[in-house]
Amino acid sequence: MTVIRLLAELHDAGIRFGLNADRIRLEPTRGPISPPIVQRIADHKPEAVALLSSAEGDALRTLFDLAIDEGLPAATVAALSERDLRACADLPRDTLRAYLRVLARSQRMAAGIAPDGWRRAAECSGCGPVLLWPQAPD
C-alpha cells in the first residue's frame, strides 16, 4: 500500500490527518478510528512522516481536508501527480477549493458523467452527440 493510498483511505473514513513534530495527528470526523487503520498508519509511519513533512505533503493534507469539506472522493486528490502537488503548495485555501471542484468535475466528465443541469442535447461535428448547459450558444 502506498502512503497516498493510505491517506486516501483516511479521507474516505472521514479522518483528517496532520503532523506534529514526528507524530501523525489524526482527527476523526465521523466515529472512532478503527484498529486496522491505526495499524496501517503505524506500519507506514516513516514514509507518511516523510511525505507529510514536505511541501507536497502539506498541500496533500490541505487538499484532502478540503475534499472532506466538499464531499469529494479521495480519488480526486489521490490522482494528482507530485508536480501538481508542488504547484498547489503555496496556493490559498480558496484557490485550492475551487481547483478541487473543477478537478472533480473534469474527472466526472472524463468518466462520461454530465454536470448537473447539462441536459440540452446537441450534435458536435467532432465528437458526436453531447450535452450542454442551458445557456450554451447554439
mmCIF file of N, CA and C in Angstrom:
data_model
loop_
_atom_site.group_PDB
_atom_site.id
_atom_site.type_symbol
_atom_site.label_atom_id
_atom_site.label_comp_id
_atom_site.label_asym_id
_atom_site.label_seq_id
_atom_site.Cartn_x
_atom_site.Cartn_y
_atom_site.Cartn_z
ATOM 1 N N MET A 1 0.847 -1.184 0.000
ATOM 2 C CA MET A 1 0.000 0.000 0.000
ATOM 3 C C MET A 1 0.890 1.243 0.000
ATOM 4 N N THR A 2 0.617 2.149 -0.921
ATOM 5 C CA THR A 2 1.376 3.394 -0.940
ATOM 6 C C THR A 2 0.833 4.321 0.143
ATOM 7 N N VAL A 3 1.657 5.265 0.537
ATOM 8 C CA VAL A 3 1.259 6.211 1.574
ATOM 9 C C VAL A 3 0.072 7.049 1.099
ATOM 10 N N ILE A 4 0.088 7.448 -0.173
ATOM 11 C CA ILE A 4 -1.021 8.268 -0.664
ATOM 12 C C ILE A 4 -2.319 7.470 -0.631
ATOM 13 N N ARG A 5 -2.268 6.187 -0.952
ATOM 14 C CA ARG A 5 -3.484 5.365 -0.858
ATOM 15 C C ARG A 5 -3.945 5.249 0.589
ATOM 16 N N LEU A 6 -2.997 5.145 1.522
ATOM 17 C CA LEU A 6 -3.352 5.103 2.939
ATOM 18 C C LEU A 6 -4.015 6.417 3.349
ATOM 19 N N LEU A 7 -3.461 7.539 2.908
ATOM 20 C CA LEU A 7 -4.056 8.833 3.224
ATOM 21 C C LEU A 7 -5.440 8.969 2.576
ATOM 22 N N ALA A 8 -5.591 8.400 1.385
ATOM 23 C CA ALA A 8 -6.902 8.403 0.735
ATOM 24 C C ALA A 8 -7.893 7.566 1.548
ATOM 25 N N GLU A 9 -7.424 6.455 2.106
ATOM 26 C CA GLU A 9 -8.288 5.635 2.953
ATOM 27 C C GLU A 9 -8.723 6.415 4.195
ATOM 28 N N LEU A 10 -7.794 7.177 4.767
ATOM 29 C CA LEU A 10 -8.147 8.025 5.910
ATOM 30 C C LEU A 10 -9.227 9.019 5.501
ATOM 31 N N HIS A 11 -9.035 9.639 4.350
ATOM 32 C CA HIS A 11 -10.026 10.592 3.844
ATOM 33 C C HIS A 11 -11.389 9.940 3.716
ATOM 34 N N ASP A 12 -11.436 8.771 3.074
ATOM 35 C CA ASP A 12 -12.709 8.094 2.857
ATOM 36 C C ASP A 12 -13.375 7.688 4.175
ATOM 37 N N ALA A 13 -12.572 7.499 5.213
ATOM 38 C CA ALA A 13 -13.117 7.180 6.535
ATOM 39 C C ALA A 13 -13.471 8.454 7.302
ATOM 40 N N GLY A 14 -13.271 9.616 6.682
ATOM 41 C CA GLY A 14 -13.596 10.882 7.336
ATOM 42 C C GLY A 14 -12.590 11.283 8.393
ATOM 43 N N ILE A 15 -11.337 10.889 8.205
ATOM 44 C CA ILE A 15 -10.294 11.189 9.188
ATOM 45 C C ILE A 15 -9.353 12.239 8.612
ATOM 46 N N ARG A 16 -9.269 13.369 9.297
ATOM 47 C CA ARG A 16 -8.295 14.400 8.915
ATOM 48 C C ARG A 16 -6.962 14.012 9.552
ATOM 49 N N PHE A 17 -5.881 14.366 8.880
ATOM 50 C CA PHE A 17 -4.569 13.987 9.393
ATOM 51 C C PHE A 17 -3.610 15.155 9.274
ATOM 52 N N GLY A 18 -2.590 15.112 10.072
ATOM 53 C CA GLY A 18 -1.562 16.146 10.036
ATOM 54 C C GLY A 18 -0.320 15.636 10.726
ATOM 55 N N LEU A 19 0.627 16.520 10.906
ATOM 56 C CA LEU A 19 1.901 16.146 11.503
ATOM 57 C C LEU A 19 2.201 17.118 12.631
ATOM 58 N N ASN A 20 2.593 16.593 13.776
ATOM 59 C CA ASN A 20 3.017 17.394 14.913
ATOM 60 C C ASN A 20 4.392 16.866 15.306
ATOM 61 N N ALA A 21 5.434 17.597 14.882
ATOM 62 C CA ALA A 21 6.823 17.122 15.001
ATOM 63 C C ALA A 21 6.932 15.833 14.198
ATOM 64 N N ASP A 22 7.245 14.713 14.846
ATOM 65 C CA ASP A 22 7.336 13.446 14.100
ATOM 66 C C ASP A 22 6.154 12.529 14.419
ATOM 67 N N ARG A 23 5.087 13.100 14.947
ATOM 68 C CA ARG A 23 3.890 12.317 15.271
ATOM 69 C C ARG A 23 2.770 12.634 14.288
ATOM 70 N N ILE A 24 2.115 11.599 13.828
ATOM 71 C CA ILE A 24 0.974 11.767 12.936
ATOM 72 C C ILE A 24 -0.260 12.023 13.805
ATOM 73 N N ARG A 25 -0.920 13.132 13.527
ATOM 74 C CA ARG A 25 -2.118 13.522 14.275
ATOM 75 C C ARG A 25 -3.344 13.137 13.454
ATOM 76 N N LEU A 26 -4.272 12.438 14.082
ATOM 77 C CA LEU A 26 -5.499 12.011 13.410
ATOM 78 C C LEU A 26 -6.697 12.652 14.096
ATOM 79 N N GLU A 27 -7.641 13.119 13.284
ATOM 80 C CA GLU A 27 -8.856 13.744 13.808
ATOM 81 C C GLU A 27 -10.058 13.161 13.068
ATOM 82 N N PRO A 28 -10.754 12.215 13.714
ATOM 83 C CA PRO A 28 -11.920 11.621 13.046
ATOM 84 C C PRO A 28 -13.071 12.616 12.980
ATOM 85 N N THR A 29 -13.768 12.627 11.850
ATOM 86 C CA THR A 29 -14.932 13.499 11.705
ATOM 87 C C THR A 29 -16.234 12.715 11.839
ATOM 88 N N ARG A 30 -16.147 11.371 11.758
ATOM 89 C CA ARG A 30 -17.341 10.534 11.930
ATOM 90 C C ARG A 30 -16.930 9.243 12.632
ATOM 91 N N GLY A 31 -17.173 9.199 13.917
ATOM 92 C CA GLY A 31 -16.944 7.977 14.681
ATOM 93 C C GLY A 31 -15.488 7.710 14.986
ATOM 94 N N PRO A 32 -15.244 6.619 15.699
ATOM 95 C CA PRO A 32 -13.873 6.281 16.113
ATOM 96 C C PRO A 32 -13.035 5.736 14.951
ATOM 97 N N ILE A 33 -11.733 5.781 15.130
ATOM 98 C CA ILE A 33 -10.791 5.241 14.143
ATOM 99 C C ILE A 33 -10.632 3.750 14.408
ATOM 100 N N SER A 34 -10.788 2.954 13.370
ATOM 101 C CA SER A 34 -10.727 1.501 13.546
ATOM 102 C C SER A 34 -9.289 1.047 13.810
ATOM 103 N N PRO A 35 -9.131 -0.017 14.613
ATOM 104 C CA PRO A 35 -7.792 -0.552 14.887
ATOM 105 C C PRO A 35 -7.000 -0.929 13.627
ATOM 106 N N PRO A 36 -7.642 -1.515 12.575
ATOM 107 C CA PRO A 36 -6.847 -1.826 11.377
ATOM 108 C C PRO A 36 -6.235 -0.575 10.727
ATOM 109 N N ILE A 37 -6.973 0.540 10.729
ATOM 110 C CA ILE A 37 -6.419 1.772 10.162
ATOM 111 C C ILE A 37 -5.256 2.254 11.004
ATOM 112 N N VAL A 38 -5.391 2.210 12.321
ATOM 113 C CA VAL A 38 -4.297 2.614 13.210
ATOM 114 C C VAL A 38 -3.061 1.760 12.940
ATOM 115 N N GLN A 39 -3.261 0.461 12.738
ATOM 116 C CA GLN A 39 -2.122 -0.433 12.481
ATOM 117 C C GLN A 39 -1.455 -0.102 11.151
ATOM 118 N N ARG A 40 -2.255 0.176 10.111
ATOM 119 C CA ARG A 40 -1.666 0.512 8.804
ATOM 120 C C ARG A 40 -0.877 1.818 8.889
ATOM 121 N N ILE A 41 -1.372 2.758 9.659
ATOM 122 C CA ILE A 41 -0.630 4.013 9.842
ATOM 123 C C ILE A 41 0.693 3.726 10.534
ATOM 124 N N ALA A 42 0.661 2.904 11.574
ATOM 125 C CA ALA A 42 1.895 2.546 12.278
ATOM 126 C C ALA A 42 2.871 1.834 11.345
ATOM 127 N N ASP A 43 2.356 0.953 10.489
ATOM 128 C CA ASP A 43 3.204 0.209 9.561
ATOM 129 C C ASP A 43 3.899 1.120 8.552
ATOM 130 N N HIS A 44 3.254 2.239 8.198
ATOM 131 C CA HIS A 44 3.788 3.138 7.166
ATOM 132 C C HIS A 44 4.212 4.491 7.727
ATOM 133 N N LYS A 45 4.439 4.543 9.045
ATOM 134 C CA LYS A 45 4.729 5.822 9.685
ATOM 135 C C LYS A 45 5.949 6.532 9.094
ATOM 136 N N PRO A 46 7.089 5.872 8.886
ATOM 137 C CA PRO A 46 8.249 6.615 8.358
ATOM 138 C C PRO A 46 7.967 7.278 7.002
ATOM 139 N N GLU A 47 7.313 6.536 6.106
ATOM 140 C CA GLU A 47 7.002 7.109 4.786
ATOM 141 C C GLU A 47 5.969 8.231 4.912
ATOM 142 N N ALA A 48 4.990 8.042 5.794
ATOM 143 C CA ALA A 48 3.947 9.061 5.974
ATOM 144 C C ALA A 48 4.539 10.337 6.573
ATOM 145 N N VAL A 49 5.408 10.194 7.550
ATOM 146 C CA VAL A 49 6.050 11.369 8.161
ATOM 147 C C VAL A 49 6.907 12.093 7.127
ATOM 148 N N ALA A 50 7.648 11.346 6.324
ATOM 149 C CA ALA A 50 8.483 11.976 5.290
ATOM 150 C C ALA A 50 7.626 12.754 4.303
ATOM 151 N N LEU A 51 6.529 12.157 3.852
ATOM 152 C CA LEU A 51 5.658 12.842 2.905
ATOM 153 C C LEU A 51 4.993 14.052 3.542
ATOM 154 N N LEU A 52 4.426 13.870 4.720
ATOM 155 C CA LEU A 52 3.687 14.956 5.360
ATOM 156 C C LEU A 52 4.580 16.113 5.801
ATOM 157 N N SER A 53 5.863 15.868 5.948
ATOM 158 C CA SER A 53 6.772 16.954 6.347
ATOM 159 C C SER A 53 7.304 17.726 5.136
ATOM 160 N N SER A 54 6.935 17.314 3.928
ATOM 161 C CA SER A 54 7.366 18.005 2.712
ATOM 162 C C SER A 54 6.307 19.017 2.280
ATOM 163 N N ALA A 55 6.679 19.907 1.371
ATOM 164 C CA ALA A 55 5.722 20.881 0.826
ATOM 165 C C ALA A 55 4.585 20.154 0.107
ATOM 166 N N GLU A 56 4.912 19.081 -0.615
ATOM 167 C CA GLU A 56 3.887 18.311 -1.302
ATOM 168 C C GLU A 56 2.918 17.686 -0.302
ATOM 169 N N GLY A 57 3.447 17.204 0.815
ATOM 170 C CA GLY A 57 2.613 16.601 1.845
ATOM 171 C C GLY A 57 1.679 17.598 2.500
ATOM 172 N N ASP A 58 2.163 18.820 2.694
ATOM 173 C CA ASP A 58 1.320 19.862 3.274
ATOM 174 C C ASP A 58 0.170 20.186 2.321
ATOM 175 N N ALA A 59 0.488 20.303 1.037
ATOM 176 C CA ALA A 59 -0.553 20.559 0.033
ATOM 177 C C ALA A 59 -1.528 19.382 -0.017
ATOM 178 N N LEU A 60 -1.006 18.165 0.050
ATOM 179 C CA LEU A 60 -1.850 16.969 0.023
ATOM 180 C C LEU A 60 -2.813 16.950 1.205
ATOM 181 N N ARG A 61 -2.306 17.245 2.396
ATOM 182 C CA ARG A 61 -3.159 17.276 3.593
ATOM 183 C C ARG A 61 -4.255 18.320 3.445
ATOM 184 N N THR A 62 -3.881 19.506 2.979
ATOM 185 C CA THR A 62 -4.869 20.571 2.795
ATOM 186 C C THR A 62 -5.916 20.155 1.769
ATOM 187 N N LEU A 63 -5.478 19.563 0.659
ATOM 188 C CA LEU A 63 -6.419 19.131 -0.377
ATOM 189 C C LEU A 63 -7.365 18.045 0.133
ATOM 190 N N PHE A 64 -6.845 17.094 0.905
ATOM 191 C CA PHE A 64 -7.718 16.060 1.470
ATOM 192 C C PHE A 64 -8.716 16.679 2.450
ATOM 193 N N ASP A 65 -8.267 17.632 3.288
ATOM 194 C CA ASP A 65 -9.182 18.313 4.206
ATOM 195 C C ASP A 65 -10.292 19.022 3.432
ATOM 196 N N LEU A 66 -9.910 19.735 2.382
ATOM 197 C CA LEU A 66 -10.902 20.439 1.574
ATOM 198 C C LEU A 66 -11.840 19.468 0.867
ATOM 199 N N ALA A 67 -11.303 18.336 0.425
ATOM 200 C CA ALA A 67 -12.147 17.329 -0.233
ATOM 201 C C ALA A 67 -13.185 16.786 0.745
ATOM 202 N N ILE A 68 -12.807 16.601 2.012
ATOM 203 C CA ILE A 68 -13.775 16.174 3.018
ATOM 204 C C ILE A 68 -14.859 17.238 3.145
ATOM 205 N N ASP A 69 -14.441 18.510 3.244
ATOM 206 C CA ASP A 69 -15.410 19.610 3.366
ATOM 207 C C ASP A 69 -16.356 19.670 2.171
ATOM 208 N N GLU A 70 -15.838 19.384 0.981
ATOM 209 C CA GLU A 70 -16.630 19.476 -0.249
ATOM 210 C C GLU A 70 -17.392 18.192 -0.571
ATOM 211 N N GLY A 71 -17.160 17.130 0.208
ATOM 212 C CA GLY A 71 -17.823 15.863 -0.058
ATOM 213 C C GLY A 71 -17.291 15.169 -1.306
ATOM 214 N N LEU A 72 -16.037 15.420 -1.632
ATOM 215 C CA LEU A 72 -15.433 14.837 -2.831
ATOM 216 C C LEU A 72 -14.700 13.549 -2.478
ATOM 217 N N PRO A 73 -14.638 12.605 -3.404
ATOM 218 C CA PRO A 73 -13.949 11.338 -3.124
ATOM 219 C C PRO A 73 -12.436 11.514 -3.064
ATOM 220 N N ALA A 74 -11.797 10.611 -2.350
ATOM 221 C CA ALA A 74 -10.346 10.642 -2.207
ATOM 222 C C ALA A 74 -9.643 10.547 -3.549
ATOM 223 N N ALA A 75 -10.263 9.852 -4.497
ATOM 224 C CA ALA A 75 -9.642 9.677 -5.818
ATOM 225 C C ALA A 75 -9.376 11.015 -6.496
ATOM 226 N N THR A 76 -10.165 12.029 -6.178
ATOM 227 C CA THR A 76 -9.964 13.359 -6.758
ATOM 228 C C THR A 76 -8.581 13.875 -6.415
ATOM 229 N N VAL A 77 -8.171 13.698 -5.162
ATOM 230 C CA VAL A 77 -6.867 14.178 -4.700
ATOM 231 C C VAL A 77 -5.769 13.164 -5.015
ATOM 232 N N ALA A 78 -6.051 11.897 -4.817
ATOM 233 C CA ALA A 78 -5.032 10.860 -4.999
ATOM 234 C C ALA A 78 -4.521 10.794 -6.431
ATOM 235 N N ALA A 79 -5.299 11.297 -7.390
ATOM 236 C CA ALA A 79 -4.893 11.254 -8.795
ATOM 237 C C ALA A 79 -3.853 12.319 -9.143
ATOM 238 N N LEU A 80 -3.603 13.265 -8.241
ATOM 239 C CA LEU A 80 -2.658 14.333 -8.542
ATOM 240 C C LEU A 80 -1.218 13.821 -8.549
ATOM 241 N N SER A 81 -0.439 14.347 -9.467
ATOM 242 C CA SER A 81 0.979 13.988 -9.546
ATOM 243 C C SER A 81 1.778 14.817 -8.531
ATOM 244 N N GLU A 82 3.018 14.432 -8.299
ATOM 245 C CA GLU A 82 3.890 15.218 -7.413
ATOM 246 C C GLU A 82 4.052 16.635 -7.957
ATOM 247 N N ARG A 83 4.125 16.753 -9.263
ATOM 248 C CA ARG A 83 4.240 18.080 -9.893
ATOM 249 C C ARG A 83 3.011 18.936 -9.586
ATOM 250 N N ASP A 84 1.823 18.333 -9.690
ATOM 251 C CA ASP A 84 0.591 19.051 -9.358
ATOM 252 C C ASP A 84 0.599 19.482 -7.894
ATOM 253 N N LEU A 85 1.026 18.564 -7.007
ATOM 254 C CA LEU A 85 1.060 18.886 -5.580
ATOM 255 C C LEU A 85 2.039 20.030 -5.294
ATOM 256 N N ARG A 86 3.191 20.013 -5.961
ATOM 257 C CA ARG A 86 4.154 21.116 -5.778
ATOM 258 C C ARG A 86 3.542 22.435 -6.235
ATOM 259 N N ALA A 87 2.792 22.405 -7.339
ATOM 260 C CA ALA A 87 2.153 23.618 -7.855
ATOM 261 C C ALA A 87 1.091 24.137 -6.884
ATOM 262 N N CYS A 88 0.499 23.247 -6.107
ATOM 263 C CA CYS A 88 -0.539 23.631 -5.148
ATOM 264 C C CYS A 88 0.031 24.123 -3.819
ATOM 265 N N ALA A 89 1.315 23.885 -3.591
ATOM 266 C CA ALA A 89 1.912 24.081 -2.270
ATOM 267 C C ALA A 89 1.692 25.466 -1.671
ATOM 268 N N ASP A 90 1.772 26.518 -2.443
ATOM 269 C CA ASP A 90 1.674 27.866 -1.881
ATOM 270 C C ASP A 90 0.374 28.582 -2.205
ATOM 271 N N LEU A 91 -0.604 27.849 -2.715
ATOM 272 C CA LEU A 91 -1.859 28.481 -3.098
ATOM 273 C C LEU A 91 -2.782 28.648 -1.884
ATOM 274 N N PRO A 92 -3.580 29.709 -1.875
ATOM 275 C CA PRO A 92 -4.534 29.900 -0.767
ATOM 276 C C PRO A 92 -5.626 28.825 -0.775
ATOM 277 N N ARG A 93 -6.212 28.597 0.387
ATOM 278 C CA ARG A 93 -7.245 27.557 0.533
ATOM 279 C C ARG A 93 -8.418 27.768 -0.421
ATOM 280 N N ASP A 94 -8.849 29.010 -0.614
ATOM 281 C CA ASP A 94 -9.986 29.254 -1.518
ATOM 282 C C ASP A 94 -9.643 28.857 -2.945
ATOM 283 N N THR A 95 -8.414 29.091 -3.350
ATOM 284 C CA THR A 95 -7.977 28.694 -4.688
ATOM 285 C C THR A 95 -7.936 27.176 -4.792
ATOM 286 N N LEU A 96 -7.425 26.522 -3.756
ATOM 287 C CA LEU A 96 -7.369 25.057 -3.758
ATOM 288 C C LEU A 96 -8.769 24.452 -3.756
ATOM 289 N N ARG A 97 -9.694 25.065 -3.030
ATOM 290 C CA ARG A 97 -11.078 24.587 -3.003
ATOM 291 C C ARG A 97 -11.683 24.652 -4.409
ATOM 292 N N ALA A 98 -11.486 25.783 -5.087
ATOM 293 C CA ALA A 98 -12.003 25.933 -6.457
ATOM 294 C C ALA A 98 -11.325 24.937 -7.396
ATOM 295 N N TYR A 99 -10.019 24.737 -7.229
ATOM 296 C CA TYR A 99 -9.276 23.779 -8.055
ATOM 297 C C TYR A 99 -9.852 22.371 -7.882
ATOM 298 N N LEU A 100 -10.129 21.979 -6.641
ATOM 299 C CA LEU A 100 -10.690 20.650 -6.394
ATOM 300 C C LEU A 100 -12.063 20.484 -7.038
ATOM 301 N N ARG A 101 -12.885 21.513 -6.960
ATOM 302 C CA ARG A 101 -14.212 21.430 -7.578
ATOM 303 C C ARG A 101 -14.096 21.229 -9.084
ATOM 304 N N VAL A 102 -13.212 21.993 -9.712
ATOM 305 C CA VAL A 102 -13.015 21.874 -11.161
ATOM 306 C C VAL A 102 -12.411 20.514 -11.504
ATOM 307 N N LEU A 103 -11.440 20.082 -10.713
ATOM 308 C CA LEU A 103 -10.805 18.787 -10.944
ATOM 309 C C LEU A 103 -11.832 17.655 -10.836
ATOM 310 N N ALA A 104 -12.665 17.692 -9.812
ATOM 311 C CA ALA A 104 -13.688 16.649 -9.642
ATOM 312 C C ALA A 104 -14.674 16.678 -10.806
ATOM 313 N N ARG A 105 -15.055 17.862 -11.214
ATOM 314 C CA ARG A 105 -15.981 17.980 -12.345
ATOM 315 C C ARG A 105 -15.349 17.421 -13.619
ATOM 316 N N SER A 106 -14.085 17.741 -13.850
ATOM 317 C CA SER A 106 -13.378 17.230 -15.027
ATOM 318 C C SER A 106 -13.267 15.713 -14.989
ATOM 319 N N GLN A 107 -12.975 15.160 -13.807
ATOM 320 C CA GLN A 107 -12.868 13.711 -13.675
ATOM 321 C C GLN A 107 -14.217 13.037 -13.951
ATOM 322 N N ARG A 108 -15.296 13.636 -13.453
ATOM 323 C CA ARG A 108 -16.628 13.070 -13.719
ATOM 324 C C ARG A 108 -16.946 13.151 -15.215
ATOM 325 N N MET A 109 -16.628 14.290 -15.840
ATOM 326 C CA MET A 109 -16.897 14.434 -17.273
ATOM 327 C C MET A 109 -16.070 13.436 -18.083
ATOM 328 N N ALA A 110 -14.816 13.217 -17.693
ATOM 329 C CA ALA A 110 -13.974 12.245 -18.394
ATOM 330 C C ALA A 110 -14.546 10.830 -18.270
ATOM 331 N N ALA A 111 -15.286 10.595 -17.185
ATOM 332 C CA ALA A 111 -15.924 9.288 -16.983
ATOM 333 C C ALA A 111 -17.288 9.216 -17.659
ATOM 334 N N GLY A 112 -17.671 10.278 -18.365
ATOM 335 C CA GLY A 112 -18.927 10.271 -19.099
ATOM 336 C C GLY A 112 -20.129 10.746 -18.303
ATOM 337 N N ILE A 113 -19.891 11.385 -17.165
ATOM 338 C CA ILE A 113 -20.986 11.873 -16.325
ATOM 339 C C ILE A 113 -21.166 13.368 -16.593
ATOM 340 N N ALA A 114 -22.340 13.734 -17.061
ATOM 341 C CA ALA A 114 -22.618 15.143 -17.364
ATOM 342 C C ALA A 114 -22.805 15.927 -16.069
ATOM 343 N N PRO A 115 -22.305 17.164 -16.021
ATOM 344 C CA PRO A 115 -22.522 18.006 -14.844
ATOM 345 C C PRO A 115 -24.008 18.259 -14.613
ATOM 346 N N ASP A 116 -24.355 18.557 -13.371
ATOM 347 C CA ASP A 116 -25.748 18.865 -13.035
ATOM 348 C C ASP A 116 -26.265 19.980 -13.934
ATOM 349 N N GLY A 117 -27.446 19.793 -14.465
ATOM 350 C CA GLY A 117 -28.074 20.820 -15.289
ATOM 351 C C GLY A 117 -27.720 20.750 -16.766
ATOM 352 N N TRP A 118 -26.733 19.965 -17.132
ATOM 353 C CA TRP A 118 -26.346 19.851 -18.551
ATOM 354 C C TRP A 118 -27.262 18.818 -19.203
ATOM 355 N N ARG A 119 -28.384 19.276 -19.719
ATOM 356 C CA ARG A 119 -29.355 18.361 -20.292
ATOM 357 C C ARG A 119 -29.714 18.701 -21.731
ATOM 358 N N ARG A 120 -29.187 19.801 -22.213
ATOM 359 C CA ARG A 120 -29.520 20.214 -23.580
ATOM 360 C C ARG A 120 -28.689 19.404 -24.576
ATOM 361 N N ALA A 121 -29.356 18.607 -25.377
ATOM 362 C CA ALA A 121 -28.667 17.756 -26.354
ATOM 363 C C ALA A 121 -28.261 18.569 -27.575
ATOM 364 N N ALA A 122 -27.071 18.290 -28.071
ATOM 365 C CA ALA A 122 -26.568 18.950 -29.277
ATOM 366 C C ALA A 122 -25.687 17.953 -30.026
ATOM 367 N N GLU A 123 -25.370 18.296 -31.255
ATOM 368 C CA GLU A 123 -24.502 17.447 -32.081
ATOM 369 C C GLU A 123 -23.213 18.202 -32.339
ATOM 370 N N CYS A 124 -22.098 17.624 -31.908
ATOM 371 C CA CYS A 124 -20.779 18.212 -32.142
ATOM 372 C C CYS A 124 -20.205 17.566 -33.405
ATOM 373 N N SER A 125 -19.726 18.390 -34.326
ATOM 374 C CA SER A 125 -19.198 17.843 -35.578
ATOM 375 C C SER A 125 -17.942 17.003 -35.343
ATOM 376 N N GLY A 126 -17.243 17.240 -34.243
ATOM 377 C CA GLY A 126 -16.016 16.491 -33.970
ATOM 378 C C GLY A 126 -16.207 15.270 -33.087
ATOM 379 N N CYS A 127 -17.203 15.312 -32.184
ATOM 380 C CA CYS A 127 -17.328 14.198 -31.238
ATOM 381 C C CYS A 127 -18.713 13.573 -31.168
ATOM 382 N N GLY A 128 -19.653 14.076 -31.942
ATOM 383 C CA GLY A 128 -20.975 13.464 -31.956
ATOM 384 C C GLY A 128 -21.916 14.100 -30.953
ATOM 385 N N PRO A 129 -22.871 13.324 -30.428
ATOM 386 C CA PRO A 129 -23.856 13.889 -29.509
ATOM 387 C C PRO A 129 -23.214 14.278 -28.179
ATOM 388 N N VAL A 130 -23.590 15.459 -27.695
ATOM 389 C CA VAL A 130 -23.079 15.967 -26.420
ATOM 390 C C VAL A 130 -24.226 16.614 -25.648
ATOM 391 N N LEU A 131 -24.024 16.766 -24.348
ATOM 392 C CA LEU A 131 -24.963 17.500 -23.504
ATOM 393 C C LEU A 131 -24.331 18.844 -23.165
ATOM 394 N N LEU A 132 -25.143 19.893 -23.184
ATOM 395 C CA LEU A 132 -24.669 21.239 -22.907
ATOM 396 C C LEU A 132 -25.442 21.850 -21.751
ATOM 397 N N TRP A 133 -24.889 22.926 -21.196
ATOM 398 C CA TRP A 133 -25.553 23.682 -20.148
ATOM 399 C C TRP A 133 -26.683 24.492 -20.797
ATOM 400 N N PRO A 134 -27.678 24.879 -20.012
ATOM 401 C CA PRO A 134 -28.872 25.509 -20.589
ATOM 402 C C PRO A 134 -28.598 26.768 -21.416
ATOM 403 N N GLN A 135 -27.634 27.611 -21.045
ATOM 404 C CA GLN A 135 -27.396 28.850 -21.760
ATOM 405 C C GLN A 135 -26.289 28.728 -22.824
ATOM 406 N N ALA A 136 -25.924 27.520 -23.169
ATOM 407 C CA ALA A 136 -24.858 27.334 -24.164
ATOM 408 C C ALA A 136 -25.285 27.922 -25.503
ATOM 409 N N PRO A 137 -24.341 28.533 -26.221
ATOM 410 C CA PRO A 137 -24.698 29.072 -27.542
ATOM 411 C C PRO A 137 -25.046 27.934 -28.508
ATOM 412 N N ASP A 138 -25.858 28.266 -29.501
ATOM 413 C CA ASP A 138 -26.241 27.269 -30.497
ATOM 414 C C ASP A 138 -25.063 26.917 -31.308
#
